[in-house]
């Protein structure tokens, strides 16, 4: 992808009747209306769902593009942050859709990061039992991960993403230039998700990310374009092989069992999702070493990379019991083992079903003793 | 189906990976545990969702059957009535599922009528992005209609079933003997739904229902069995041809555009769903006559049948504007025509996309003038 803004990539996610394109192109935000012409027989009503941070920056551009293409545009602007990914916000979107009287064939457009995308997708899945939706991701995390693959959800007070649906978008429309307005902390958290694909299934990508980290953090167009494309390809390949997470898609949850527990124990207010997952990935790496699955030094190599990204790397101090509770371990029920994604090494993740609560206690103790 | 309670019928709904059996057998409620053995590799946890009316009657029998088969049973008991088919009740089910820590492979069982089935199905569709669910319908309406086909939903304050999912059950387990504890009013409303299949696609069934109405109202086992089986077959045939209502499945909504408006305008507290749909069907029949689609006398023939069933046949007095608003007509938007299911005659329904608001006003005026 060149710095002139003309380089573009389109990647097709093949899922039979639910197939769709991921389009990556600097400056494409203002051409969303044109892109939608190929998806709908004629423009009618649509709703753009965004948040109070993103809407002032990009709503005008999106709205103008849509209106020029003949669409009648409604808006629904939500509060910003993971702690608003709730049943209440879901209810607000439903109220707005009812108010706008969108019919079954009229689309919603998610303009924002992972939270906006997840909530919009779930609302699209449920409103009138399903209407079309389009992802226009505006954060690194959403561009490299959450906008692709159709996992939609809201949080329950006792667990992240517990209420949701597998529901694919009709189009993912990625303009990397919108990342220029992101805070550096958001960029760091998003890059962590790109690093994740390297850890799970592509050691060469991990090495390339380490070499190009400085450029990525500075939003160099070439490096950013390659990072987004590689990430979307990895995500799409996994989703095409296992859309509803019966098997290998679970590998993408590397760091998420611990990461979700961190977010839950800190009430979604201390860490960004990508930060919590990064810390969770370090924990999964150490657990892999402790159980003899990964060579010594695996956790250290990842920690060195995360320090380079500028991510938090310290595990928050909670008791082993707090961790077990937050991750849903139920000691009374032997059948309730939690699934962990562990590593055989960099680039090689696997699903472990047989991790005992005792192993988790030892892991937590090793951090508490540091 | 004989009066000895030994007659049974199993009908397979073929939907590829989402195929399932409808099993109809007097007395089968107490054998649900056995039936589930064929669906799950081993019994673990499950949750039975019911309401305060049904649970005291049938929960013990279901729980005992499940526990004898090795299941660990949780319960979630909701308030009874269409006006509790809300986001709040949905939240209560989610809280109960989180509390019980059901995993992705552990089922919920809907024990109740259409409201319990619709809400349980939607909760099953959303909890952890989808867990298995089983329909054990306990009303005529649920046994002949709503338990089959995978339409799940809750109501929005401004519209019925506006928030939901297409999500098929793993099994529909029908015991007609549970209907013995129903109030006559519920039986009448359920029979109206069976009559509906006759009106839509089976004039012979309509004639047979009229001949056997007395026996049906008295819950004669033979007549009941034939009525439930015929209805489930019609429903399943339509669902197999059009699972997500892209076309002919919409015909099953005969009477529903008006019926939903009646329920909404009376705040879900005056009419049972089947009663509102019956009145809505009379309105659709008169509209069909007024627009020249159905022969004169069609509405009268249906009204005579409904009087035989003991259903309300008077259209509630609301202004034409109230009707149009309740049905979502938007006069400012020419594109927003509402779809109506009309009749060419008894046994022959069709979808009309071109009904004008003026035609609806004339229809309402004709009732107001009576």
XYZ file of C-alpha atoms in Angstrom:
740
model
C 0.000 0.000 0.000
C 1.616 3.256 -1.072
C 1.620 6.622 0.692
C -0.193 8.212 -2.205
C -3.440 6.703 -0.998
C -4.199 4.891 -4.222
C -3.281 1.348 -3.117
C -6.285 -0.791 -2.336
C -7.033 -4.384 -1.477
C -10.264 -6.329 -1.564
C -10.449 -9.696 0.155
C -13.495 -11.940 -0.218
C -14.708 -13.841 2.843
C -16.323 -16.957 1.333
C -19.227 -18.139 3.462
C -21.767 -19.259 0.859
C -24.848 -17.009 1.005
C -23.174 -15.015 3.781
C -20.030 -14.129 1.758
C -18.759 -10.556 1.773
C -15.855 -8.288 0.837
C -13.301 -6.664 3.088
C -12.115 -3.535 1.290
C -8.999 -1.709 2.519
C -8.116 1.642 0.958
C -6.753 4.924 2.297
C -9.385 7.629 1.913
C -12.272 5.289 1.080
C -14.517 6.573 3.899
C -16.016 9.250 1.652
C -16.947 6.647 -0.978
C -19.098 4.416 1.219
C -22.262 5.519 -0.583
C -20.871 4.315 -3.930
C -19.825 1.008 -2.397
C -23.314 0.385 -1.065
C -24.820 0.745 -4.526
C -23.463 -2.700 -5.362
C -25.210 -4.292 -2.403
C -28.750 -2.921 -2.575
C -31.126 -2.751 -5.503
C -31.924 0.876 -4.682
C -31.051 3.265 -1.863
C -33.770 3.766 0.769
C -33.387 4.336 4.504
C -30.324 3.428 6.556
C -28.998 4.159 10.033
C -25.428 4.971 10.999
C -24.604 3.900 14.548
C -21.579 5.560 16.137
C -20.401 7.056 19.423
C -19.783 10.525 20.853
C -16.054 10.341 20.069
C -16.172 9.090 16.473
C -19.314 10.838 15.226
C -17.935 14.422 15.419
C -14.904 13.300 13.395
C -16.384 11.146 10.631
C -20.191 11.226 10.612
C -20.369 14.181 8.229
C -18.193 12.479 5.655
C -20.175 9.242 5.857
C -23.543 10.971 5.829
C -22.634 13.147 2.831
C -21.395 10.137 0.897
C -24.591 8.208 1.649
C -26.924 11.098 0.884
C -25.195 11.793 -2.424
C -25.844 8.151 -3.303
C -29.535 8.627 -2.531
C -29.812 7.240 1.001
C -32.062 8.714 3.678
C -29.788 8.652 6.745
C -30.737 8.328 10.429
C -28.160 8.403 13.215
C -27.840 6.739 16.603
C -24.995 8.091 18.722
C -23.983 6.076 21.790
C -21.702 6.751 24.747
C -18.076 5.731 24.193
C -16.470 2.810 25.995
C -16.595 -0.898 26.724
C -18.641 -0.241 29.874
C -21.505 0.936 27.665
C -21.606 -2.335 25.721
C -24.720 -3.246 27.664
C -28.324 -4.331 27.385
C -29.227 -0.662 27.990
C -27.297 0.535 24.926
C -28.787 -2.342 22.934
C -32.207 -1.078 24.003
C -31.327 2.447 22.839
C -30.385 1.133 19.392
C -33.665 -0.819 19.198
C -35.594 2.319 20.157
C -33.812 4.271 17.415
C -34.486 1.566 14.810
C -38.166 1.445 15.779
C -38.337 5.233 15.645
C -36.725 5.290 12.185
C -39.035 2.430 11.111
C -36.274 0.615 9.252
C -37.668 -2.322 7.276
C -36.116 -5.778 6.946
C -34.045 -4.853 3.882
C -32.659 -1.546 5.100
C -29.131 -1.540 6.543
C -27.393 -0.282 9.647
C -23.800 0.918 9.427
C -21.393 0.561 12.338
C -19.055 3.573 12.354
C -16.603 3.123 15.211
C -14.421 0.666 17.046
C -15.042 -2.822 18.376
C -17.730 -1.801 20.850
C -19.806 0.020 18.237
C -19.297 -2.843 15.763
C -20.235 -5.578 18.221
C -23.358 -3.784 19.428
C -24.463 -2.701 15.971
C -23.992 -6.214 14.637
C -26.013 -7.723 17.455
C -28.751 -5.133 16.987
C -28.797 -5.894 13.235
C -29.039 -9.622 14.015
C -32.070 -9.096 16.285
C -34.064 -6.187 14.830
C -36.943 -7.751 12.869
C -34.974 -11.029 13.224
C -32.130 -9.678 11.117
C -31.384 -6.742 8.823
C -28.233 -6.082 6.727
C -25.272 -4.411 8.386
C -22.005 -2.875 7.262
C -18.818 -2.472 9.252
C -16.867 0.767 8.933
C -14.197 0.240 11.595
C -12.325 3.292 12.898
C -9.831 1.784 15.360
C -6.817 -0.443 14.746
C -8.432 -3.193 16.833
C -11.608 -3.106 14.774
C -9.727 -2.885 11.449
C -7.448 -5.847 12.173
C -9.869 -8.045 14.080
C -13.353 -7.355 15.372
C -15.004 -6.008 12.189
C -14.373 -9.312 10.363
C -16.026 -12.624 11.177
C -19.513 -11.895 12.453
C -19.060 -12.286 16.173
C -21.476 -9.772 17.640
C -22.381 -9.305 21.292
C -23.058 -7.205 24.333
C -21.733 -7.825 27.836
C -23.617 -9.235 30.797
C -22.684 -7.751 34.206
C -21.159 -11.143 35.030
C -19.359 -11.859 31.784
C -18.110 -10.244 28.609
C -19.818 -10.983 25.263
C -22.216 -13.439 26.903
C -25.240 -12.197 24.914
C -24.790 -12.164 21.160
C -25.041 -13.826 17.799
C -22.960 -15.079 14.901
C -24.116 -12.621 12.261
C -21.983 -11.637 9.267
C -21.774 -8.116 7.836
C -22.516 -7.492 4.140
C -19.332 -5.447 3.732
C -16.298 -4.373 5.775
C -15.080 -0.969 4.574
C -11.667 -0.040 5.986
C -10.070 3.396 5.615
C -6.694 3.333 7.409
C -6.381 7.137 7.276
C -9.066 7.464 9.978
C -6.550 5.991 12.419
C -4.690 9.327 12.348
C -7.094 10.765 14.909
C -6.663 7.874 17.361
C -4.922 8.294 20.688
C -1.616 6.464 20.835
C -2.986 4.206 23.582
C -5.700 2.934 21.214
C -3.139 2.342 18.484
C -0.943 0.323 20.859
C -3.911 -1.819 21.967
C -4.892 -2.483 18.373
C -1.391 -3.458 17.312
C -1.482 -6.044 20.108
C -4.314 -7.796 18.249
C -2.260 -7.845 15.040
C 0.676 -9.324 16.978
C -1.793 -11.977 18.188
C -2.141 -13.496 14.690
C 1.628 -13.860 14.615
C 1.622 -15.643 17.954
C -1.239 -17.974 16.967
C -0.322 -19.008 13.424
C 2.381 -16.941 11.721
C 5.842 -16.665 13.319
C 7.062 -14.702 10.277
C 4.357 -12.063 10.841
C 5.456 -11.804 14.496
C 9.067 -11.221 13.384
C 7.960 -8.705 10.738
C 5.866 -6.817 13.295
C 8.864 -6.570 15.627
C 11.042 -5.195 12.821
C 8.433 -2.664 11.745
C 6.997 -1.707 15.108
C 8.328 1.852 15.035
C 6.735 2.494 11.646
C 3.469 0.877 12.702
C 3.229 3.064 15.807
C 3.817 6.094 13.578
C 1.004 4.965 11.276
C 3.295 4.559 8.269
C 0.864 3.864 5.431
C 2.792 0.948 3.919
C 3.333 -0.865 7.180
C -0.216 -0.164 8.358
C -1.688 -1.441 5.101
C 0.308 -4.653 5.231
C -0.525 -5.165 8.903
C -4.272 -4.712 8.342
C -4.329 -6.912 5.245
C -2.345 -9.722 6.892
C -4.564 -9.588 9.949
C -7.827 -9.588 7.985
C -6.557 -12.504 5.872
C -5.695 -14.552 8.933
C -9.021 -13.746 10.552
C -10.974 -14.536 7.385
C -9.154 -17.834 6.797
C -10.016 -19.008 10.273
C -13.631 -17.825 10.041
C -14.122 -19.507 6.651
C -12.918 -22.806 8.140
C -15.004 -22.529 11.320
C -17.663 -19.814 11.242
C -19.396 -20.639 14.544
C -16.352 -21.638 16.581
C -16.828 -25.367 16.747
C -13.049 -25.834 16.581
C -10.056 -23.834 15.352
C -11.726 -20.422 15.572
C -11.325 -20.756 19.340
C -7.566 -20.279 18.822
C -8.256 -16.613 18.067
C -9.215 -16.321 21.727
C -5.549 -16.511 22.777
C -5.238 -14.395 25.917
C -9.001 -13.867 26.119
C -9.885 -16.183 29.028
C -7.484 -14.281 31.284
C -8.119 -11.008 29.450
C -11.888 -11.132 29.935
C -11.356 -11.910 33.620
C -9.097 -8.850 33.909
C -11.718 -6.654 32.235
C -14.471 -8.079 34.426
C -12.528 -7.755 37.709
C -11.633 -4.160 36.858
C -15.191 -3.387 35.737
C -14.201 -2.586 32.145
C -12.799 0.748 33.265
C -9.043 0.263 33.757
C -7.796 -1.507 30.634
C -8.658 -1.311 26.984
C -9.721 -4.694 25.589
C -6.467 -5.092 23.671
C -4.455 -4.243 26.777
C -6.271 -6.834 28.875
C -5.798 -9.441 26.143
C -2.102 -8.619 25.928
C -1.654 -9.267 29.655
C -3.808 -12.385 29.280
C -1.559 -13.575 26.443
C 1.509 -13.246 28.661
C -0.289 -15.359 31.273
C -1.219 -17.977 28.674
C 2.420 -18.064 27.556
C 3.705 -18.562 31.096
C 1.074 -21.246 31.734
C 2.221 -22.957 28.522
C 5.791 -22.933 29.811
C 4.787 -24.154 33.277
C 2.845 -27.074 31.774
C 5.773 -27.996 29.553
C 4.082 -27.088 26.255
C 6.241 -24.109 25.227
C 10.010 -23.606 25.469
C 11.407 -21.401 28.229
C 11.660 -17.806 27.094
C 8.351 -17.749 25.174
C 6.688 -15.388 27.645
C 9.794 -13.192 27.734
C 9.897 -12.886 23.952
C 6.274 -11.771 23.888
C 6.801 -9.384 26.802
C 9.737 -7.770 24.977
C 7.508 -7.241 21.940
C 4.670 -5.804 24.040
C 7.125 -3.408 25.754
C 8.132 -2.289 22.269
C 4.446 -1.686 21.458
C 4.112 0.224 24.731
C 1.513 -2.058 26.307
C 1.027 -2.732 30.018
C 2.740 -6.015 30.909
C 2.081 -6.293 34.656
C -0.543 -8.799 35.787
C -3.015 -7.094 38.139
C -2.922 -8.429 41.720
C -6.023 -10.482 42.420
C -6.177 -13.673 44.477
C -6.253 -17.054 42.760
C -9.848 -17.461 43.921
C -10.831 -14.151 42.341
C -9.283 -15.260 39.054
C -11.030 -18.654 39.162
C -14.378 -17.051 39.940
C -13.982 -14.461 37.185
C -13.128 -17.166 34.656
C -16.155 -19.266 35.619
C -14.387 -22.173 37.269
C -16.846 -24.118 39.366
C -15.032 -26.373 41.772
C -18.220 -28.206 42.726
C -18.671 -29.370 39.173
C -15.885 -31.547 37.823
C -17.305 -31.254 34.333
C -16.838 -27.499 34.197
C -13.264 -27.275 32.965
C -12.464 -24.003 31.243
C -10.864 -24.094 27.795
C -7.539 -22.276 27.485
C -5.630 -21.388 24.357
C -1.985 -22.247 24.977
C 1.186 -22.086 22.893
C 3.619 -24.710 21.681
C 5.755 -21.683 20.860
C 5.563 -18.432 18.838
C 3.240 -19.033 15.832
C 1.692 -22.234 17.145
C -1.356 -22.023 19.399
C -3.556 -24.928 20.494
C -6.686 -25.578 22.527
C -6.191 -27.165 25.964
C -9.242 -28.688 27.638
C -7.458 -30.276 30.555
C -6.063 -27.332 32.539
C -6.868 -27.866 36.208
C -7.796 -25.122 38.673
C -4.604 -26.092 40.575
C -2.501 -25.178 37.535
C -4.213 -21.785 37.448
C -3.542 -21.293 41.175
C 0.168 -22.045 40.622
C 0.257 -19.580 37.741
C -1.351 -16.815 39.783
C 0.943 -17.569 42.726
C 3.977 -17.186 40.481
C 2.860 -13.669 39.557
C 1.903 -12.741 43.121
C 5.369 -13.858 44.275
C 7.195 -11.525 41.834
C -54.617 -40.949 17.313
C -56.597 -43.217 19.623
C -58.115 -42.456 23.020
C -55.929 -45.088 24.673
C -52.990 -42.719 24.559
C -50.742 -45.078 22.642
C -50.952 -43.393 19.227
C -47.898 -41.351 18.347
C -46.552 -39.437 15.380
C -43.071 -38.179 14.615
C -42.590 -35.652 11.831
C -39.104 -34.631 10.687
C -38.512 -30.970 9.820
C -35.733 -31.155 7.220
C -33.476 -28.114 7.409
C -30.026 -29.577 6.773
C -27.855 -29.231 9.874
C -30.810 -27.614 11.674
C -33.241 -30.536 11.122
C -35.325 -31.772 14.033
C -38.247 -33.975 15.039
C -41.736 -32.962 16.086
C -43.044 -35.753 18.312
C -46.759 -35.901 19.206
C -47.904 -38.455 21.774
C -50.461 -38.402 24.600
C -48.623 -38.774 27.912
C -45.115 -38.187 26.540
C -44.326 -35.321 28.937
C -42.927 -37.719 31.538
C -40.556 -39.255 28.983
C -38.716 -36.081 27.969
C -35.556 -37.228 29.733
C -35.431 -40.381 27.588
C -36.007 -38.364 24.430
C -33.112 -36.055 25.198
C -30.706 -38.989 25.466
C -30.765 -39.236 21.673
C -29.727 -35.605 21.260
C -26.818 -35.195 23.652
C -23.732 -37.353 24.097
C -24.227 -37.310 27.858
C -26.557 -35.531 30.273
C -25.085 -32.509 32.067
C -26.805 -29.295 33.097
C -30.004 -27.944 31.615
C -32.537 -25.242 32.436
C -36.306 -25.468 32.207
C -37.935 -22.107 31.532
C -41.629 -21.839 32.353
C -44.147 -19.480 33.910
C -46.079 -19.213 37.183
C -49.174 -20.867 35.661
C -47.570 -23.847 33.934
C -44.763 -24.663 36.374
C -47.020 -25.747 39.294
C -48.816 -28.126 36.913
C -46.015 -29.756 34.923
C -42.563 -28.804 36.243
C -42.408 -31.759 38.661
C -43.110 -34.269 35.931
C -40.522 -32.737 33.587
C -37.895 -32.329 36.292
C -38.314 -35.914 37.517
C -38.026 -37.249 33.995
C -34.864 -35.227 33.361
C -33.246 -36.089 36.671
C -33.917 -39.801 36.201
C -32.092 -39.499 32.885
C -29.115 -37.948 34.673
C -29.664 -34.236 34.042
C -28.867 -31.531 36.602
C -31.922 -29.254 36.322
C -32.163 -25.498 36.954
C -35.431 -23.597 36.652
C -36.385 -20.093 35.563
C -40.028 -19.209 36.266
C -41.414 -16.097 34.570
C -44.623 -14.109 34.954
C -47.491 -15.298 32.738
C -48.762 -13.285 29.797
C -47.925 -11.602 26.516
C -47.256 -8.331 28.316
C -44.226 -9.942 29.986
C -42.663 -10.873 26.629
C -40.215 -8.016 27.143
C -36.569 -7.065 27.259
C -36.895 -7.223 31.069
C -37.971 -10.887 31.031
C -35.218 -11.597 28.508
C -32.787 -10.049 30.996
C -34.122 -12.274 33.780
C -33.517 -15.393 31.665
C -29.980 -14.217 30.888
C -29.346 -13.630 34.597
C -30.584 -17.156 35.370
C -28.417 -18.702 32.627
C -25.355 -16.815 33.880
C -26.143 -17.876 37.447
C -26.498 -21.517 36.396
C -23.300 -21.196 34.312
C -24.727 -23.159 31.404
C -22.058 -23.879 28.808
C -22.459 -23.680 25.014
C -23.583 -27.301 24.683
C -26.118 -27.395 27.515
C -29.791 -26.964 26.593
C -32.703 -24.866 27.735
C -36.211 -26.312 27.627
C -39.263 -24.125 27.000
C -42.167 -25.504 29.060
C -45.210 -23.361 28.311
C -47.167 -21.581 25.626
C -46.120 -19.291 22.815
C -44.750 -16.552 25.034
C -42.479 -18.913 26.975
C -41.390 -20.609 23.744
C -40.633 -17.373 21.902
C -38.652 -15.897 24.793
C -36.792 -19.105 25.589
C -35.874 -19.572 21.952
C -34.560 -16.023 21.667
C -32.591 -16.415 24.898
C -31.144 -19.700 23.572
C -30.201 -17.947 20.319
C -28.320 -15.194 22.166
C -26.797 -16.776 25.285
C -23.128 -17.420 24.440
C -24.177 -16.775 20.804
C -26.430 -19.837 20.770
C -27.126 -22.917 22.888
C -29.483 -25.854 22.110
C -33.159 -25.508 22.973
C -36.158 -27.804 23.152
C -39.818 -26.881 22.813
C -42.343 -28.522 25.151
C -45.500 -26.597 24.225
C -48.407 -26.663 26.677
C -51.079 -24.629 24.872
C -53.043 -25.397 21.711
C -51.529 -22.334 20.040
C -47.989 -23.446 20.809
C -48.688 -27.079 19.841
C -50.226 -26.238 16.458
C -48.067 -23.258 15.529
C -45.495 -21.341 17.530
C -43.311 -24.218 18.779
C -42.443 -25.232 15.197
C -40.320 -23.195 12.800
C -37.773 -21.296 14.845
C -39.286 -17.843 14.929
C -38.218 -16.493 18.307
C -38.709 -12.983 19.655
C -39.623 -10.527 22.343
C -41.809 -7.453 21.928
C -40.700 -3.839 21.735
C -43.037 -1.294 23.388
C -43.814 -0.046 19.870
C -44.179 -3.356 18.074
C -44.705 -7.052 18.619
C -41.881 -9.523 17.940
C -39.620 -6.742 16.701
C -36.539 -8.122 18.514
C -35.734 -11.740 17.774
C -33.976 -14.390 15.739
C -34.604 -17.291 13.396
C -33.342 -20.086 15.628
C -34.563 -23.668 15.325
C -35.201 -25.970 18.297
C -33.477 -29.375 18.521
C -36.786 -31.112 19.298
C -40.480 -30.276 19.643
C -42.079 -32.593 22.210
C -45.883 -32.409 22.199
C -48.115 -34.057 24.814
C -51.762 -33.252 23.955
C -52.984 -34.432 27.379
C -51.511 -31.309 29.013
C -54.205 -29.311 27.220
C -56.744 -30.717 29.716
C -55.756 -28.088 32.267
C -56.206 -25.175 29.850
C -58.970 -22.630 30.226
C -61.544 -22.869 27.451
C -60.597 -19.389 26.265
C -57.028 -20.549 25.586
C -58.331 -23.596 23.728
C -60.543 -21.439 21.522
C -57.645 -19.073 20.712
C -55.430 -22.012 19.799
C -58.019 -23.633 17.565
C -58.163 -20.345 15.660
C -54.535 -20.899 14.631
C -55.358 -24.391 13.383
C -58.251 -22.967 11.358
C -55.711 -20.517 9.917
C -53.869 -23.300 8.034
C -57.178 -24.238 6.443
C -57.786 -20.655 5.343
C -54.259 -20.249 3.949
C -53.662 -23.499 2.085
C -56.115 -26.324 2.840
C -59.841 -25.798 2.230
C -60.480 -29.468 3.153
C -58.920 -28.928 6.582
C -61.156 -25.874 7.072
C -64.226 -27.979 6.248
C -63.031 -30.817 8.522
C -62.441 -28.384 11.389
C -65.992 -27.029 11.025
C -67.422 -30.573 11.120
C -65.366 -31.558 14.143
C -65.410 -28.308 16.081
C -67.504 -29.639 18.944
C -65.140 -32.566 19.488
C -62.080 -30.312 19.225
C -63.442 -27.928 21.856
C -64.062 -30.937 24.118
C -60.444 -32.064 23.592
C -61.450 -35.330 21.961
C -58.124 -37.171 21.649
C -58.618 -38.341 18.045
C -59.692 -34.962 16.727
C -57.030 -33.139 18.736
C -54.314 -35.458 17.488
C -55.339 -35.022 13.864
C -55.638 -31.257 14.271
C -52.168 -30.913 15.835
C -50.549 -33.214 13.283
C -52.149 -31.465 10.302
C -51.156 -28.083 11.657
C -47.549 -29.081 12.393
C -47.262 -30.612 8.909
C -48.501 -27.434 7.243
C -46.201 -25.288 9.361
C -43.197 -27.542 8.736
C -43.803 -27.702 4.962
C -43.837 -23.930 4.744
C -40.786 -23.520 6.984
C -38.805 -26.116 5.001
C -39.531 -24.187 1.807
C -38.729 -20.771 3.263
C -36.986 -20.845 6.643
C -36.270 -17.131 7.012
C -39.440 -15.751 5.436
C -38.098 -14.495 2.127
C -41.355 -15.527 0.448
C -44.209 -17.951 1.102
C -43.620 -18.201 4.873
C -45.117 -14.719 5.069
C -48.496 -16.298 4.191
C -48.590 -17.760 7.710
C -48.969 -14.189 8.910
C -52.594 -14.095 7.703
C -54.437 -11.812 10.099
C -51.218 -10.782 11.852
C -50.743 -7.252 10.479
C -54.162 -6.273 11.834
C -53.845 -8.662 14.794
C -50.539 -7.199 15.985
C -52.012 -3.723 15.718
C -54.958 -4.834 17.874
C -52.618 -6.274 20.500
C -50.444 -3.166 20.446
C -53.366 -0.689 20.639
C -54.861 -2.639 23.566
C -51.447 -2.978 25.257
C -51.396 -6.778 25.066
C -53.924 -6.959 27.901
C -57.364 -7.327 26.304
C -57.016 -10.092 23.709
C -55.089 -13.332 23.577
C -52.796 -13.464 20.530
C -55.039 -15.997 18.775
C -58.093 -13.831 19.416
C -56.426 -10.742 17.970
C -55.290 -12.729 14.920
C -58.824 -14.089 14.440
C -60.245 -10.581 14.324
C -57.348 -9.566 12.053
C -58.177 -12.455 9.738
C -61.772 -11.269 9.404
C -60.421 -7.837 8.490
C -58.058 -9.338 5.912
C -60.985 -11.285 4.444
C -63.162 -8.194 4.147
C -60.266 -6.242 2.631
C -59.839 -9.074 0.109
C -63.507 -8.799 -0.805
C -63.382 -4.990 -1.021
C -60.374 -5.122 -3.333
C -62.068 -7.724 -5.514
C -59.697 -10.592 -4.706
C -62.130 -12.860 -2.816
C -65.764 -13.753 -3.545
C -68.499 -12.104 -1.501
C -69.291 -14.159 1.591
C -65.697 -15.114 2.392
C -65.600 -12.995 5.550
C -69.023 -14.284 6.580
C -67.968 -17.922 6.223
C -64.943 -17.325 8.415
C -67.002 -15.376 10.955
C -69.490 -18.247 11.199
C -66.632 -20.638 11.905
C -65.095 -18.325 14.514
C -68.495 -17.984 16.238
C -68.588 -21.792 16.351
C -65.124 -21.744 17.985
C -66.367 -19.108 20.429
C -63.944 -16.371 19.411
C -64.525 -12.620 19.575
C -65.524 -11.371 16.115
C -66.026 -7.643 16.708
C -63.369 -5.273 15.426
C -62.345 -2.878 18.222
C -63.206 0.766 17.554
C -60.090 2.749 16.781
C -59.772 5.529 14.220
C -58.260 4.837 10.810
C -55.253 6.948 11.803
C -54.728 4.860 14.933
C -54.789 1.697 12.824
C -52.346 3.118 10.273
C -49.961 4.286 12.976
C -50.113 0.950 14.792
C -49.367 -0.917 11.573
C -46.366 1.286 10.797
C -47.740 3.128 7.803
C -45.683 6.214 7.153
C -47.537 8.600 4.900
C -44.476 10.765 4.382
C -42.616 7.878 2.821
C -44.160 6.486 -0.326
C -41.822 3.516 -0.228
C -43.145 2.295 3.095
C -46.056 0.158 1.960
C -47.072 -2.508 4.444
C -47.386 -6.100 3.264
C -50.784 -7.705 3.783
C -51.754 -11.332 3.464
C -55.039 -11.481 1.564
C -57.305 -14.271 0.331
C -58.428 -15.352 -3.114
C -60.884 -17.444 -1.117
C -60.905 -20.123 1.613
C -57.684 -22.154 1.324
C -55.853 -19.712 -0.935
C -53.864 -16.879 0.634
C -51.467 -14.559 -1.152
C -49.097 -11.694 -0.393
C -50.230 -8.208 -1.446
C -47.600 -5.475 -1.594
C -49.759 -2.803 -3.155
C -52.430 -2.066 -0.551
C -52.747 1.692 -0.163
C -53.412 3.518 3.098
C -56.654 4.704 1.491
C -57.864 1.118 1.134
C -57.156 0.591 4.830
C -59.095 3.755 5.699
C -62.093 2.497 3.709
C -61.900 -0.851 5.462
C -61.814 0.747 8.924
C -64.647 3.089 7.976
C -66.795 0.125 6.934
C -66.404 -1.361 10.419
C -66.938 1.963 12.206
C -70.148 2.420 10.234
C -71.631 -0.907 11.382
